[in-house]
Coordinates of C-alpha atoms in Angstrom, one line a residue:
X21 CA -10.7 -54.2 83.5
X22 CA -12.6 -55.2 80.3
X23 CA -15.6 -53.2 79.3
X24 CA -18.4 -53.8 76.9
X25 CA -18.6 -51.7 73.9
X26 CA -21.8 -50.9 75.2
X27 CA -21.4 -50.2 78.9
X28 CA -18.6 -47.2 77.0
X29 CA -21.1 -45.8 75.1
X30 CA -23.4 -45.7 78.1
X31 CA -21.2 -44.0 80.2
X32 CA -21.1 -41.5 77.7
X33 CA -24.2 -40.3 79.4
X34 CA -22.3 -39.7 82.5
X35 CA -21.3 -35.9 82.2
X36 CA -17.9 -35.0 80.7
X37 CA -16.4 -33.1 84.1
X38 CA -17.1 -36.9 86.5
X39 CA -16.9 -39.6 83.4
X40 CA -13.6 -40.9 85.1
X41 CA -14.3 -41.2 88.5
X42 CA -17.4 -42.8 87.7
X43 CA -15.7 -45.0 85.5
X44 CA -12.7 -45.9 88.5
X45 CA -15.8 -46.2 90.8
X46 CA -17.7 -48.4 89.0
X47 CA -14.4 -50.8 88.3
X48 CA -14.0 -50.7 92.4
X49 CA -17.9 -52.1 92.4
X50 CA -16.9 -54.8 89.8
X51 CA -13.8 -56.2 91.0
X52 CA -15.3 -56.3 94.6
X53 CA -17.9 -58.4 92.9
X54 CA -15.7 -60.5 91.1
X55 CA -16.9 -59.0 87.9
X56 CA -14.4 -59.5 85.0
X57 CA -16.1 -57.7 82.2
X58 CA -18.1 -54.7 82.7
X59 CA -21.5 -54.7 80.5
X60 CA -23.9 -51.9 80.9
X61 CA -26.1 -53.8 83.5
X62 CA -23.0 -53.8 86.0
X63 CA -23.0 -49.6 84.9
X64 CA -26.2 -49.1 86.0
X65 CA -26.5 -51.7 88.9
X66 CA -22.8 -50.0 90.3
X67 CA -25.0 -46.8 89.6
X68 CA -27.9 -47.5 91.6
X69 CA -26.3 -48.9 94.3
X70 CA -23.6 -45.4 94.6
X71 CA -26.3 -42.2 93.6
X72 CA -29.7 -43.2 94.4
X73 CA -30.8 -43.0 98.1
X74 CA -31.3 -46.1 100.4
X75 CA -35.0 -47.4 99.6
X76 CA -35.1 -48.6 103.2
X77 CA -35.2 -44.7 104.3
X78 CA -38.5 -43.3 104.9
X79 CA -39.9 -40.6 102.4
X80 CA -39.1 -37.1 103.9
X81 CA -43.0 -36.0 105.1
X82 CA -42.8 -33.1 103.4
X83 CA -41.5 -31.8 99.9
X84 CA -38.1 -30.6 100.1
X85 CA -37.6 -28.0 96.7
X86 CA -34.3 -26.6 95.2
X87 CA -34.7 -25.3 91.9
X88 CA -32.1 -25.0 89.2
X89 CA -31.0 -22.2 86.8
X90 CA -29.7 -20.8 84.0
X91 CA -26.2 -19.2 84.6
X92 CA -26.3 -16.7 82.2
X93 CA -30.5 -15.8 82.8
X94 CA -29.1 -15.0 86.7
X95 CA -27.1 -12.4 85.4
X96 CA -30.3 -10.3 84.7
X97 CA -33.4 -12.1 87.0
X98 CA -32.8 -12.2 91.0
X99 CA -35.5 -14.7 90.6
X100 CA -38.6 -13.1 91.6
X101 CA -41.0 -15.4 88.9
X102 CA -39.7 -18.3 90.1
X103 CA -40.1 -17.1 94.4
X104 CA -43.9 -15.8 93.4
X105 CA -44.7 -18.8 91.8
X106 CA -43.4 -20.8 94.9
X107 CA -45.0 -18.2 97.5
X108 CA -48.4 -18.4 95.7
X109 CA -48.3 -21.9 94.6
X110 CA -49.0 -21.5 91.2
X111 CA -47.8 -22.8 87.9
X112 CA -45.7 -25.6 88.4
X113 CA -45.7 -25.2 92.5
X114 CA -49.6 -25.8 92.1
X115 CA -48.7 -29.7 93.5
X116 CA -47.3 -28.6 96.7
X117 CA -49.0 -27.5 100.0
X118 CA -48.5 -24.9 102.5
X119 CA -46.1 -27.6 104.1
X120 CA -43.4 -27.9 100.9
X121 CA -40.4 -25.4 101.4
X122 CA -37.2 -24.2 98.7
X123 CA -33.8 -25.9 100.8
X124 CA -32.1 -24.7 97.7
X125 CA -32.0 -22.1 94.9
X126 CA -28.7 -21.8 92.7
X127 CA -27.4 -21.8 89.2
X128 CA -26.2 -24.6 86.9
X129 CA -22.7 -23.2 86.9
X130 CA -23.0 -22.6 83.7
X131 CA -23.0 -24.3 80.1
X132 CA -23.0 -28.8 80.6
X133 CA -24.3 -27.7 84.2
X134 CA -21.5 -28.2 85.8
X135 CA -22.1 -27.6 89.9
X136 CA -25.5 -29.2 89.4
X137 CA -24.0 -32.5 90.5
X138 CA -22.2 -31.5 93.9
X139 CA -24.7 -29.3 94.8
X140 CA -27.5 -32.1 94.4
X141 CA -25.3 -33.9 96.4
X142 CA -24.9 -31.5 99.1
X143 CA -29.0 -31.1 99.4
X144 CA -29.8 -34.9 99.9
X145 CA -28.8 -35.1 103.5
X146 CA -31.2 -32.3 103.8
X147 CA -34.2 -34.4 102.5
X148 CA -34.6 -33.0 99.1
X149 CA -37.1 -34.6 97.2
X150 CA -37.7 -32.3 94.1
X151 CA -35.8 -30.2 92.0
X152 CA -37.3 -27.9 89.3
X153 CA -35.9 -26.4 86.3
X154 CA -36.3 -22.8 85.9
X155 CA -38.1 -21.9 83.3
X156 CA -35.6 -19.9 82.2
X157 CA -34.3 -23.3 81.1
X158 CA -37.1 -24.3 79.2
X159 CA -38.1 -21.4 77.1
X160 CA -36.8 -20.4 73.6
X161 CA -36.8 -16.4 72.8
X162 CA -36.5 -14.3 75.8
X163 CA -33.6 -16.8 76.9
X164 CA -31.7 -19.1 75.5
X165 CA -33.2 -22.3 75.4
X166 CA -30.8 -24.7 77.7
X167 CA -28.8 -27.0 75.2
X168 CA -28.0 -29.5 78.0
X169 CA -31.3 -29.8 79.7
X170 CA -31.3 -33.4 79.2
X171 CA -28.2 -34.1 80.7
X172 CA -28.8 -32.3 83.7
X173 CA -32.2 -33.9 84.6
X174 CA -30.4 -37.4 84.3
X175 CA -27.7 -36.1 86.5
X176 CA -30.2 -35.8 89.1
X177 CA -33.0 -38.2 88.6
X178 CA -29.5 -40.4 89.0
X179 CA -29.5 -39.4 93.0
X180 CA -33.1 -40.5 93.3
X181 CA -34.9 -37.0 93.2
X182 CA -37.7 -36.2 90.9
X183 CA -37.2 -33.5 88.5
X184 CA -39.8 -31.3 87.5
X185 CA -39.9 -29.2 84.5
X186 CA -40.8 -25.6 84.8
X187 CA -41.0 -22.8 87.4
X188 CA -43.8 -20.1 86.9
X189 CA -44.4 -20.6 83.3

């Protein structure tokens, strides 16, 4: 199958560990289309059409949470910030009412964020609707600021669930 100089360098965005599945599942879109030369419009509409969730399916009534972490913060926080922050609704849990609930709580799997991807995956048929990154993610000093933070949040805002930046800080 023939690809676009373009629709290569896009999938460059897909991450490293699933950049050839994505790239044999997109080719199965394209030739069941008829496509003969894959551009980045046929990457992202084969995208859309295999990660983000049906449009036709209601919104889930109430926010569904799993929040994100560093790999190598988790070997010296159990999380607390990020549970009182939650519990309290503070900081960046401020949006949510007494109604919103955490479905999931788990690391990246370490540096490129590895399990982020499968274990997105394994939360959407629970309703998730929002995932936030830790703050131990986002700050510079205490931690080490997270070197593929922008990867991950297009990893998931590429299943159709909002990401939001931050924790309790």
């Amino acid at each position: 199958m023939r690809w676009t100089k373009e629709a290569l360098e896009y999938m460059n965005n897909v991450p490293f560990f699933v950049r050839e599945k994505a790239k044999k599942k997109v080719e199965e879109w394209a030739k069941q289309k008829g496509v003969e030369e894959i551009t980045v419009n046929e990457v992202m509409e084969a995208r859309g059409k295999m990660t983000a969730r049906d449009v036709s399916d209601p919104k889930p009534q109430k926010p569904k949470i799993a929040v994100v972490r560093c790999h190598i913060v988790a070997e010296v926080c159990p999380g607390i910030g990020c549970f009182n922050s939650f519990n309290k609704r503070e900081q960046q849990f401020a949006r949510y009412g007494p109604e919103a609930e955490i479905i999931g709580f788990f690391t990246c799997g370490g540096c490129s964020g590895r399990r982020v991807s499968r274990l997105i995956e394994k939360l959407l048929p629970y309703e998730l609707t929002h995932v936030h990154l830790s703050s131990c993610m986002l700050l510079d000093g205490d931690y080490p600021k997270c070197p593929f933070k922008e990867q991950i949040k297009k990893t998931i805002l590429a299943k159709g669930v909002e990401v939001i930046e931050g924790t309790h800080h």
